[in-house]
Coordinates of C-alpha atoms in Angstrom, one line a residue:
Chain A
M9 CA 120.1 70.4 124.4
T10 CA 122.2 72.9 126.3
K11 CA 123.9 73.8 123.0
F12 CA 120.6 74.4 121.0
V13 CA 119.7 76.5 124.3
I14 CA 122.6 78.6 124.3
R15 CA 122.8 79.2 120.1
R16 CA 118.7 80.0 120.7
L17 CA 119.7 82.6 123.4
L18 CA 122.5 84.1 121.0
Q19 CA 119.8 84.5 118.2
T20 CA 117.8 86.5 120.3
I21 CA 120.4 89.3 120.8
P22 CA 120.5 90.8 117.2
V23 CA 116.5 90.5 117.3
L24 CA 116.6 92.4 120.6
L25 CA 119.0 94.8 119.4
G26 CA 116.9 95.4 115.9
V27 CA 114.0 95.9 118.0
S28 CA 115.8 98.5 120.3
I29 CA 117.0 100.5 116.9
L30 CA 113.5 100.6 115.4
V31 CA 111.9 101.5 118.7
F32 CA 114.5 104.4 119.1
S33 CA 114.0 105.3 115.3
L34 CA 110.3 106.0 115.9
M35 CA 111.4 109.3 117.2
Y36 CA 113.0 110.1 113.7
L37 CA 110.3 108.7 111.5
I38 CA 108.2 111.8 113.4
P39 CA 107.4 114.2 110.5
G40 CA 108.6 117.5 111.7
D41 CA 110.3 118.3 114.9
P42 CA 109.6 115.7 117.6
A43 CA 110.4 118.4 120.3
Q44 CA 108.2 120.8 118.9
I45 CA 105.6 118.1 118.7
M46 CA 105.7 116.6 122.2
A47 CA 106.0 120.1 123.3
G48 CA 102.3 120.8 121.9
E49 CA 101.5 123.4 119.2
G50 CA 101.1 126.4 121.7
A51 CA 104.4 125.8 123.4
S52 CA 107.1 128.6 123.8
P53 CA 110.6 128.1 122.1
Q54 CA 112.0 127.6 125.5
T55 CA 110.1 124.7 126.4
V56 CA 110.7 123.1 123.1
E57 CA 114.5 123.4 123.7
Q58 CA 114.0 122.3 127.3
I59 CA 112.5 119.1 125.8
R60 CA 115.2 119.0 122.9
E61 CA 117.5 119.4 125.8
K62 CA 116.4 116.7 127.8
L63 CA 115.9 114.2 125.2
G64 CA 119.3 114.6 124.0
L65 CA 118.0 115.5 120.7
N66 CA 120.7 117.6 119.5
E67 CA 123.6 115.0 119.5
P68 CA 123.9 113.0 116.3
A69 CA 121.6 109.8 116.5
P70 CA 124.1 107.1 116.7
V71 CA 125.4 108.8 120.1
Q72 CA 122.0 109.0 121.2
Y73 CA 121.3 105.4 120.4
L74 CA 124.4 104.7 122.4
K75 CA 123.5 106.4 125.3
Y76 CA 119.7 105.3 125.1
M77 CA 120.9 101.6 125.1
K78 CA 123.3 102.3 127.8
N79 CA 120.2 103.5 129.9
V80 CA 118.1 100.5 128.8
V81 CA 120.4 98.1 129.9
Q82 CA 120.8 99.7 133.4
G83 CA 116.9 99.6 133.3
D84 CA 116.2 103.4 132.7
L85 CA 113.7 104.1 129.8
G86 CA 113.8 107.9 130.4
N87 CA 111.4 110.3 131.8
S88 CA 107.9 110.6 130.7
V89 CA 107.7 114.0 129.1
R90 CA 104.3 114.9 130.6
S91 CA 104.4 113.6 134.2
N92 CA 108.4 113.9 134.3
R93 CA 108.2 110.4 136.2
P94 CA 110.5 107.6 135.0
V95 CA 109.2 105.5 132.3
M96 CA 110.5 102.3 134.2
D97 CA 108.0 103.4 137.3
E98 CA 104.7 104.0 134.9
I99 CA 105.6 100.7 133.5
K100 CA 106.0 98.9 136.6
A101 CA 103.0 99.9 137.9
R102 CA 100.9 98.3 135.0
F103 CA 103.1 95.8 133.7
W104 CA 101.4 93.0 135.7
T105 CA 98.3 93.8 135.0
T106 CA 98.8 93.2 131.3
V107 CA 100.7 89.9 131.6
Q108 CA 97.9 88.9 134.0
L109 CA 95.2 89.8 131.6
S110 CA 97.4 88.0 128.4
F111 CA 98.2 85.2 131.0
Y112 CA 94.3 84.3 131.8
A113 CA 93.1 84.9 128.4
T114 CA 96.1 82.3 126.9
I115 CA 94.7 79.8 129.4
L116 CA 91.2 80.4 128.1
A117 CA 92.2 80.3 124.5
V118 CA 94.0 76.9 125.3
F119 CA 91.3 75.4 127.3
L120 CA 88.4 76.3 124.8
G121 CA 90.5 75.9 121.9
L122 CA 91.7 72.5 122.5
I123 CA 88.3 71.0 123.7
A124 CA 86.4 72.3 120.5
G125 CA 89.4 71.3 118.2
I126 CA 89.6 67.6 119.8
I127 CA 85.7 67.5 119.3
S128 CA 85.9 68.7 116.1
A129 CA 88.7 66.4 114.8
V130 CA 87.0 63.1 116.5
R131 CA 83.6 63.7 115.3
H132 CA 85.1 65.3 111.8
Y133 CA 82.4 66.2 109.1
T134 CA 79.8 65.8 111.7
W135 CA 77.2 68.6 112.7
S136 CA 79.1 69.1 115.9
D137 CA 82.5 69.6 113.9
I138 CA 80.6 71.8 111.6
S139 CA 78.8 74.0 114.0
I140 CA 82.1 74.5 115.9
M141 CA 84.0 75.3 112.8
I142 CA 81.5 78.0 112.2
V143 CA 81.8 79.1 115.4
A144 CA 85.5 79.1 115.2
L145 CA 85.3 81.3 112.1
F146 CA 83.3 83.8 113.5
G147 CA 85.5 84.2 116.6
L148 CA 88.5 84.5 114.2
S149 CA 86.6 87.3 112.1
M150 CA 85.4 89.2 115.1
P151 CA 87.2 92.5 116.1
N152 CA 87.9 91.6 120.1
F153 CA 87.2 95.1 120.9
W154 CA 83.6 95.1 119.1
F155 CA 83.2 91.6 121.1
G156 CA 84.2 93.5 124.2
L157 CA 81.5 96.3 123.4
M158 CA 79.0 93.6 123.2
L159 CA 80.0 91.8 126.1
I160 CA 79.5 95.3 128.2
Q161 CA 76.3 95.6 126.4
W162 CA 74.9 92.1 127.5
F163 CA 76.6 91.9 130.9
A164 CA 77.9 94.9 132.3
I165 CA 75.1 97.3 131.7
G166 CA 72.5 94.6 131.4
P167 CA 70.1 93.0 133.8
D168 CA 69.9 93.6 137.5
W169 CA 70.3 90.1 138.4
L170 CA 73.5 90.0 137.2
P171 CA 76.5 89.9 139.9
D172 CA 78.4 93.0 140.7
F173 CA 81.6 92.1 139.6
L174 CA 80.3 91.4 135.7
K175 CA 79.2 95.1 135.7
M176 CA 81.2 97.9 135.0
R177 CA 81.7 100.6 137.1
A178 CA 82.4 104.4 136.2
S179 CA 85.7 103.9 137.6
G180 CA 86.3 101.0 135.6
W181 CA 88.8 98.7 136.9
G182 CA 88.8 97.4 140.6
D183 CA 90.7 95.4 142.8
D184 CA 88.1 92.2 142.5
W185 CA 89.7 89.6 140.5
R186 CA 86.5 88.6 139.1
Q187 CA 86.1 91.8 137.1
L188 CA 88.7 90.1 134.8
I189 CA 86.3 87.7 133.7
L190 CA 84.7 89.7 130.9
P191 CA 88.4 91.5 129.5
V192 CA 89.7 87.8 129.3
I193 CA 86.7 86.3 127.6
T194 CA 87.2 89.6 125.2
L195 CA 90.5 89.1 124.6
G196 CA 91.0 85.2 124.8
T197 CA 88.1 84.4 122.4
G198 CA 89.8 85.1 119.2
G199 CA 92.8 83.0 120.3
A200 CA 90.3 80.1 121.3
A201 CA 89.2 79.7 117.8
I202 CA 92.7 79.8 116.3
I203 CA 94.0 77.3 118.5
A204 CA 90.6 74.9 117.8
R205 CA 91.2 75.2 114.3
M206 CA 94.7 74.5 114.7
T207 CA 94.3 71.7 116.7
R208 CA 91.4 70.2 114.6
A209 CA 94.0 70.2 111.4
S210 CA 96.7 68.9 113.4
M211 CA 94.6 66.2 115.0
L212 CA 93.4 65.0 111.6
E213 CA 96.7 64.9 110.2
V214 CA 98.1 62.6 113.0
I215 CA 94.7 60.5 113.1
G216 CA 95.3 59.5 109.1
Q217 CA 99.1 58.3 110.2
D218 CA 100.0 54.5 110.3
Y219 CA 100.7 54.2 113.9
I220 CA 97.1 55.2 114.7
R221 CA 96.0 52.7 112.5
T222 CA 98.2 50.1 114.0
A223 CA 97.0 51.1 117.4
R224 CA 93.2 50.5 116.5
A225 CA 94.2 47.4 114.4
K226 CA 95.6 46.2 117.8
G227 CA 92.2 46.6 119.2
M228 CA 92.8 49.3 121.4
G229 CA 90.0 51.6 122.6
E230 CA 89.1 54.7 120.7
R231 CA 89.6 56.9 123.9
V232 CA 93.2 55.6 124.2
V233 CA 93.9 56.1 120.6
V234 CA 92.7 59.2 120.4
Y235 CA 94.1 60.5 124.1
R236 CA 97.0 58.9 124.5
H237 CA 98.3 58.2 121.2
A238 CA 97.1 61.0 118.5
L239 CA 96.7 63.9 121.0
K240 CA 100.1 63.7 122.4
N241 CA 101.7 64.3 119.0
A242 CA 98.7 66.8 117.5
L243 CA 99.4 68.9 120.2
I244 CA 103.2 69.7 119.2
P245 CA 102.4 72.0 116.4
V246 CA 99.5 73.6 118.7
I247 CA 102.2 74.7 121.1
T248 CA 104.0 77.1 118.7
V249 CA 100.6 78.9 118.4
V250 CA 100.0 79.3 122.1
G251 CA 103.3 81.3 122.1
L252 CA 102.2 83.3 119.4
E253 CA 98.6 83.9 121.0
F254 CA 100.3 85.0 124.1
G255 CA 102.2 87.6 122.4
G256 CA 99.3 88.4 120.2
F257 CA 97.4 89.1 123.5
L258 CA 100.0 91.2 125.0
G259 CA 99.4 93.7 121.9
G260 CA 95.9 92.9 121.8
A261 CA 95.6 94.1 125.2
V262 CA 95.8 97.7 123.9
L263 CA 92.3 97.5 122.7
T264 CA 90.7 95.3 125.7
E265 CA 92.3 97.5 128.3
S266 CA 90.9 100.7 126.4
I267 CA 87.3 99.1 126.3
F268 CA 87.4 98.1 130.0
A269 CA 89.0 101.2 131.4
I270 CA 92.0 98.7 132.6
N271 CA 94.8 100.6 133.8
G272 CA 97.7 98.4 132.1
M273 CA 100.7 99.1 129.6
G274 CA 98.3 98.9 126.7
R275 CA 96.3 101.8 128.0
L276 CA 99.5 103.7 129.2
T277 CA 100.7 103.5 125.5
I278 CA 97.7 104.6 124.0
D279 CA 97.3 107.3 126.2
A280 CA 101.1 108.3 125.4
I281 CA 100.3 108.2 121.8
R282 CA 97.3 110.7 122.4
T283 CA 99.4 113.2 124.5
R284 CA 102.5 112.6 122.2
D285 CA 104.7 111.3 125.0
F286 CA 107.1 109.4 123.3
P287 CA 109.4 108.1 125.9
I288 CA 106.5 106.1 127.2
V289 CA 105.5 104.8 123.8
Q290 CA 109.0 103.6 123.4
G291 CA 109.3 102.2 126.5
T292 CA 106.2 100.3 126.4
V293 CA 106.6 99.1 122.9
L294 CA 110.4 97.9 124.0
I295 CA 109.2 96.1 127.1
I296 CA 106.1 94.1 125.1
S297 CA 108.6 93.2 122.4
F298 CA 111.3 92.3 124.6
L299 CA 108.8 90.1 126.8
F300 CA 107.3 88.5 123.4
V301 CA 110.7 87.3 122.2
F302 CA 111.5 85.9 125.6
V303 CA 108.1 83.8 125.3
N304 CA 109.0 82.8 122.1
L305 CA 112.4 81.5 123.2
L306 CA 110.7 79.4 126.0
V307 CA 108.3 78.3 123.3
D308 CA 110.9 77.0 120.9
I309 CA 113.1 75.3 124.0
S310 CA 109.7 73.5 125.1
Y311 CA 108.9 72.6 121.3
R312 CA 112.5 70.8 121.4
L313 CA 112.0 69.2 124.6
L314 CA 108.7 67.9 123.5
N315 CA 109.6 66.8 119.9
K316 CA 112.7 65.2 120.0
R317 CA 112.5 63.8 116.6
I318 CA 113.1 67.4 115.3
D319 CA 116.9 68.3 115.1
L320 CA 117.2 72.0 115.2
N321 CA 120.8 71.9 115.0
Chain B
M20 CA 87.2 70.7 103.8
V21 CA 87.8 67.6 101.6
Q22 CA 87.6 68.1 97.9
H23 CA 87.0 65.6 95.6
T24 CA 88.3 65.8 92.3
P25 CA 86.9 64.1 89.2
V26 CA 89.7 62.6 87.1
A27 CA 89.9 63.4 83.8
G28 CA 88.1 61.0 81.5
I29 CA 90.0 59.0 78.7
G30 CA 89.2 60.4 75.6
Q31 CA 88.6 63.9 77.1
K32 CA 89.8 66.3 74.8
R33 CA 93.2 67.9 76.5
S34 CA 94.4 71.5 76.5
S35 CA 97.9 72.6 77.5
P36 CA 99.0 71.6 81.3
R37 CA 98.7 75.2 82.5
V38 CA 94.9 75.4 81.5
E39 CA 94.1 72.2 82.6
A40 CA 95.8 73.4 86.1
Y41 CA 93.5 76.3 86.0
K42 CA 90.5 74.3 85.2
A43 CA 91.1 71.7 87.9
F44 CA 91.7 74.6 90.6
W45 CA 88.3 76.3 89.5
R46 CA 86.5 73.0 89.8
R47 CA 87.9 72.3 93.3
L48 CA 86.9 76.0 94.2
S49 CA 83.9 76.0 92.9
K50 CA 82.9 72.6 94.8
N51 CA 83.9 74.3 98.3
K52 CA 80.3 76.1 99.1
A53 CA 81.8 78.3 101.7
A54 CA 84.5 79.7 99.2
V55 CA 82.0 80.4 96.7
V56 CA 79.9 82.4 99.0
G57 CA 83.1 83.9 100.5
G58 CA 83.9 85.0 96.9
V59 CA 80.5 86.0 95.8
L60 CA 80.4 88.5 99.0
I61 CA 84.0 90.0 98.3
L62 CA 82.5 90.7 94.8
F63 CA 79.6 92.2 96.1
F64 CA 81.7 94.4 98.7
V65 CA 83.9 95.8 96.0
L66 CA 80.9 96.7 93.8
T67 CA 79.5 98.4 96.8
G68 CA 82.5 100.2 97.3
F69 CA 82.6 101.7 94.1
I70 CA 79.0 102.2 93.5
G71 CA 77.3 102.2 96.3
P72 CA 78.0 105.5 97.6
L73 CA 76.2 106.7 94.2
L74 CA 73.0 104.7 94.9
T75 CA 72.4 106.2 98.4
T76 CA 70.4 109.2 98.9
L77 CA 71.5 110.6 102.4
D78 CA 74.4 112.4 103.3
P79 CA 76.8 110.3 105.3
Y80 CA 78.7 113.5 107.0
E81 CA 75.5 116.1 107.1
P82 CA 74.3 116.3 110.9
Q83 CA 70.7 116.2 111.4
I84 CA 70.5 116.6 115.1
S85 CA 66.6 116.7 114.9
N86 CA 67.1 113.2 113.8
K87 CA 69.5 111.7 116.4
L88 CA 69.8 108.3 117.7
K89 CA 66.7 107.0 116.1
P90 CA 66.3 103.1 116.5
P91 CA 66.2 101.2 113.1
S92 CA 63.0 101.8 111.1
A93 CA 61.9 101.4 107.4
E94 CA 63.1 104.9 106.7
H95 CA 66.6 104.3 108.7
W96 CA 67.4 100.8 108.3
F97 CA 70.2 100.7 110.8
G98 CA 68.9 103.7 112.8
T99 CA 70.5 107.1 112.9
D100 CA 73.8 108.2 115.1
N101 CA 74.3 110.8 117.7
Y102 CA 74.4 113.5 115.1
G103 CA 71.3 112.0 113.1
R104 CA 73.2 110.8 110.3
D105 CA 71.8 107.5 108.7
I106 CA 74.1 104.5 109.7
F107 CA 73.1 102.4 106.5
T108 CA 74.1 105.2 104.3
R109 CA 77.4 105.7 106.4
I110 CA 78.4 101.9 106.5
I111 CA 77.8 101.8 102.6
H112 CA 80.2 105.0 102.3
G113 CA 82.7 103.2 104.9
M114 CA 82.8 100.2 102.7
S115 CA 85.2 101.8 100.0
I116 CA 87.4 102.6 102.9
T117 CA 87.5 99.4 104.2
M118 CA 88.1 97.9 100.8
K119 CA 90.7 100.4 100.0
V120 CA 92.7 99.9 103.3
G121 CA 92.3 96.0 102.8
F122 CA 93.6 96.0 99.1
F123 CA 96.0 98.6 99.2
S124 CA 97.7 97.7 102.5
V125 CA 98.0 94.3 101.6
A126 CA 99.4 95.0 98.1
L127 CA 101.9 97.0 99.7
G128 CA 102.9 94.5 102.3
G129 CA 102.5 91.6 99.8
I130 CA 105.1 93.6 97.1
V131 CA 107.6 94.2 99.6
G132 CA 107.4 90.9 101.5
V133 CA 107.3 88.6 98.2
F134 CA 110.2 90.9 96.8
F135 CA 112.4 90.1 100.0
G136 CA 111.0 86.7 100.5
I137 CA 112.2 85.8 96.7
I138 CA 115.5 87.2 96.8
S139 CA 116.1 85.8 100.6
G140 CA 115.2 82.3 99.4
Y141 CA 116.8 82.5 95.9
Y142 CA 120.1 84.1 96.6
G143 CA 120.7 82.7 100.5
G144 CA 123.9 83.3 102.2
K145 CA 124.2 86.5 103.9
L146 CA 121.6 88.5 102.2
D147 CA 119.2 85.9 103.2
T148 CA 120.4 86.2 106.9
V149 CA 120.1 89.7 107.2
I150 CA 116.8 89.9 105.3
M151 CA 115.2 87.3 107.6
R152 CA 116.8 88.6 110.6
I153 CA 115.0 92.2 110.0
M154 CA 111.8 89.9 109.5
D155 CA 112.4 88.6 112.9
V156 CA 112.4 92.0 114.4
L157 CA 109.5 93.3 112.7
L158 CA 107.8 89.8 113.9
A159 CA 108.9 90.7 117.4
F160 CA 106.3 93.4 117.8
P161 CA 103.3 91.4 118.8
G162 CA 99.8 91.6 117.2
I163 CA 98.7 95.5 116.7
L164 CA 101.5 97.0 118.3
L165 CA 104.0 97.6 115.2
A166 CA 101.0 99.0 113.1
L167 CA 100.3 101.2 116.3
A168 CA 103.8 102.4 116.5
I169 CA 104.2 103.3 113.1
V170 CA 100.4 105.3 113.0
S171 CA 101.9 106.7 116.4
V172 CA 104.6 108.7 114.7
L173 CA 103.0 109.3 111.2
G174 CA 99.6 110.6 112.6
G175 CA 96.1 109.2 112.0
S176 CA 94.7 109.2 108.7
V177 CA 93.6 106.4 106.0
Q178 CA 96.7 107.0 104.1
N179 CA 98.7 106.5 107.2
M180 CA 96.7 103.3 108.0
I181 CA 97.6 101.6 104.8
I182 CA 101.1 102.1 105.2
A183 CA 101.1 101.0 109.0
V184 CA 99.2 98.0 108.1
G185 CA 101.0 97.4 105.0
V186 CA 104.1 97.4 106.9
F187 CA 102.9 95.0 109.4
S188 CA 101.8 92.4 106.8
V189 CA 105.7 92.5 105.1
P190 CA 107.1 89.6 107.2
A191 CA 104.3 87.1 106.6
F192 CA 104.8 87.2 103.0
A193 CA 108.4 87.2 103.2
R194 CA 108.6 84.2 105.2
I195 CA 106.0 82.3 103.4
V196 CA 107.4 83.1 99.9
R197 CA 111.0 82.7 101.3
G198 CA 110.2 78.9 102.2
S199 CA 108.5 78.3 99.1
T200 CA 111.5 79.8 97.1
L201 CA 113.7 77.5 98.7
S202 CA 111.7 74.4 97.9
V203 CA 111.6 75.4 94.3
R204 CA 115.0 76.7 93.7
K205 CA 116.5 72.8 94.7
L206 CA 114.2 71.6 91.8
E207 CA 116.1 70.2 88.6
Y208 CA 114.3 72.4 85.8
I209 CA 115.9 75.7 87.8
D210 CA 118.9 74.1 87.4
A211 CA 118.4 73.3 83.7
V212 CA 117.3 76.8 83.0
K213 CA 120.7 78.1 84.9
A214 CA 122.5 75.8 82.7
L215 CA 121.0 77.3 79.5
G216 CA 122.2 81.0 80.9
A217 CA 119.0 82.5 81.9
S218 CA 119.6 85.4 84.1
D219 CA 118.6 85.6 87.8
A220 CA 116.0 88.2 87.1
R221 CA 114.4 85.9 84.3
I222 CA 114.8 82.8 86.7
I223 CA 112.8 84.8 89.5
F224 CA 110.1 86.5 87.6
K225 CA 109.4 83.5 84.7
H226 CA 110.3 80.4 86.9
I227 CA 110.0 80.8 90.6
L228 CA 107.5 83.6 90.9
P229 CA 104.4 81.5 89.1
N230 CA 105.6 78.3 91.2
V231 CA 105.3 80.3 94.5
M232 CA 102.0 81.7 93.3
S233 CA 99.7 79.7 95.2
P234 CA 100.6 80.5 98.9
I235 CA 100.9 84.0 97.9
I236 CA 97.3 84.2 96.5
V237 CA 96.0 82.7 99.7
Q238 CA 98.1 84.7 102.2
L239 CA 96.9 87.8 100.1
T240 CA 93.3 86.9 100.9
L241 CA 93.8 85.9 104.5
R242 CA 96.1 89.0 105.1
I243 CA 93.2 91.1 104.0
A244 CA 90.7 89.9 106.8
T245 CA 93.7 90.6 109.2
A246 CA 94.4 93.8 107.6
V247 CA 90.8 95.0 108.0
L248 CA 90.5 94.0 111.8
T249 CA 93.9 95.9 112.6
A250 CA 92.7 98.9 110.7
S251 CA 89.6 99.0 112.3
G252 CA 91.2 98.5 115.7
L253 CA 93.5 101.4 114.8
A254 CA 90.6 103.7 114.1
F255 CA 89.0 102.7 117.1
L256 CA 91.7 103.7 119.0
G257 CA 91.5 107.1 117.6
L258 CA 94.7 106.4 115.6
G259 CA 93.3 106.0 112.2
A260 CA 90.5 107.2 110.0
K261 CA 89.2 110.4 112.1
P262 CA 85.7 111.2 112.4
P263 CA 83.6 112.4 110.7
T264 CA 84.9 109.8 108.3
P265 CA 82.5 106.9 108.1
E266 CA 85.4 104.2 108.8
W267 CA 83.7 101.6 110.8
G268 CA 86.1 101.4 113.3
A269 CA 85.7 105.2 114.1
M270 CA 82.0 104.8 114.0
L271 CA 82.4 102.1 116.7
S272 CA 84.5 104.5 118.8
E273 CA 82.2 107.4 118.5
G274 CA 79.1 105.2 119.2
R275 CA 80.6 103.6 122.3
A276 CA 79.5 106.5 124.3
Y277 CA 75.8 106.1 123.3
M278 CA 75.9 102.5 123.7
Q279 CA 73.1 102.3 126.4
Q280 CA 70.4 104.2 124.7
A281 CA 71.2 103.4 121.4
P282 CA 73.1 100.0 121.1
H283 CA 72.6 100.0 117.0
L284 CA 75.2 102.4 117.1
V285 CA 77.9 100.1 117.9
L286 CA 75.8 96.6 116.7
F287 CA 76.0 97.4 113.0
P288 CA 79.3 98.8 112.2
G289 CA 80.7 95.9 114.2
V290 CA 78.7 93.6 112.2
A291 CA 80.0 95.0 109.2
I292 CA 83.2 94.2 110.1
V293 CA 82.6 90.8 110.9
I294 CA 81.0 89.9 107.6
V295 CA 83.7 91.3 105.4
V296 CA 86.4 89.8 107.6
L297 CA 84.5 86.4 107.6
A298 CA 84.2 86.7 103.7
F299 CA 87.9 87.0 103.2
N300 CA 88.6 84.5 105.8
I301 CA 86.3 81.7 104.1
F302 CA 87.7 82.5 100.8
G303 CA 91.2 82.3 101.7
D304 CA 90.2 78.8 103.3
G305 CA 88.7 77.5 100.1
L306 CA 91.5 78.9 97.9
R307 CA 94.1 77.0 100.4
D308 CA 92.2 73.9 99.9
A309 CA 91.8 74.2 96.0
L310 CA 95.4 75.4 95.7
D311 CA 96.9 73.0 98.4
P312 CA 98.7 69.8 96.7
K313 CA 98.2 67.8 99.8
M314 CA 94.5 68.1 99.2
R315 CA 94.5 66.8 95.9
K316 CA 94.3 63.3 96.8

């Protein structure tokens, strides 16, 4: 097991390096002069030159990359072109908001998805199964930003009897944790649909296996068979999806945050893209991807712990 | 959904195995009602994309301020937007953009992904390791983030949206095709054609590609659904097609400001996206059921 963890850790190194190279190269993919674009159209040649100097764009690319990485390792992601503040500080202020949002969305998705998936599998080909699967299909096909807008329409600017925390204030995001409810539903619903479908498929496959038939033949109650025998094994493939979903939510938070005016990393990214503040874009993309790689690593390890039959070596 | 495939009767005239396989596939697919509905809808959408704009009488771009924010009526089925433009007309015109982005981006991602997936699975070794690590890197950007990063540097337009969503689709294809290629490569008939002196290119195109086609087709269909969602998300964020283009995501973004007084501005473009994505999802699900050997019991 230790060997596996070490090997898996080592495997993430080339991925992280690759991510950093790609994120770094973003600046070079900009058609035209990045310094000019960041400075804006009406900028004086001096300002452009200043930005070029500040970002070290005069140096050869590999040198720039090495310098960039040296700083990244030390926790320095450069400075914002607009506010001149360190990118790391800008991210730090918003990091937990996004992680929190994604975390709760994951919990919601797992909770709803598992319940719906299990009901569907246990009662397969009945009306409850069919209705759950139709709802899941809709959940899967709905753009979450549109769903969020609909929720705002129904709740936030809807009837008076609704509690205040469900309503959107002009200022948007406040300190009340209950204001998380609508954004979490917005973000988590699509994931719940995916997990429900996955759980159903996985359960149905397990229920068809011999050991379940044996358990039933032994005269065990259906409840014990389903929850103690089938579910345990059916959940294993679902875990991988949960990890992917959490990552997807980190990325998807870009849209949710922009709808609910939540000041998280996603919104920071979008604002930075709009103002062509590339050091911030690079920083947020890098941090979110690193986090995603890390979460997948944890998922792989727990997958291994849970499923001893698989020999990943 | 379970498919019950009738067994070919004794004495029935038999055609070539390939034709038989196609026939069996069509039988299974046509028995899946959801898939048939999805397929018919997709055909309808494609047709609408091509000829729909020719049939509409109103201009999707020309503002008519006197008509603005009208609720749905017999004259304007989906109402009018903040510039008084007919939303129904704009959605019909937007269909061709949605179809274009969906098909072209997935075609781009599919061609590149299948190419890398096949050579990775077929040649194995270092080439495989390098290609798969690159795919891992692309997959390390969660959700919409990769497409977002690409569009952020290229700038927002329908064309760049296609490129961004295309690149975003590459690793999914590469991984699936690599897996299928690995299992096909080990089969005896590949050794046999190799022994006969067939070139690598011939083996790949003539013998491996046709045998890994099923997962590719399923993936193509399902990825179009994802592509449409991703592209509309980019446009919604103002990073894809720009207003006044009648792209549905952009329409949602524009309509958002008027949501309180005229909810139809965000209702209809959203419903349009849901229906298109739903059609591709159920058609893809049906294809998978019809093509998946595990279901053929």
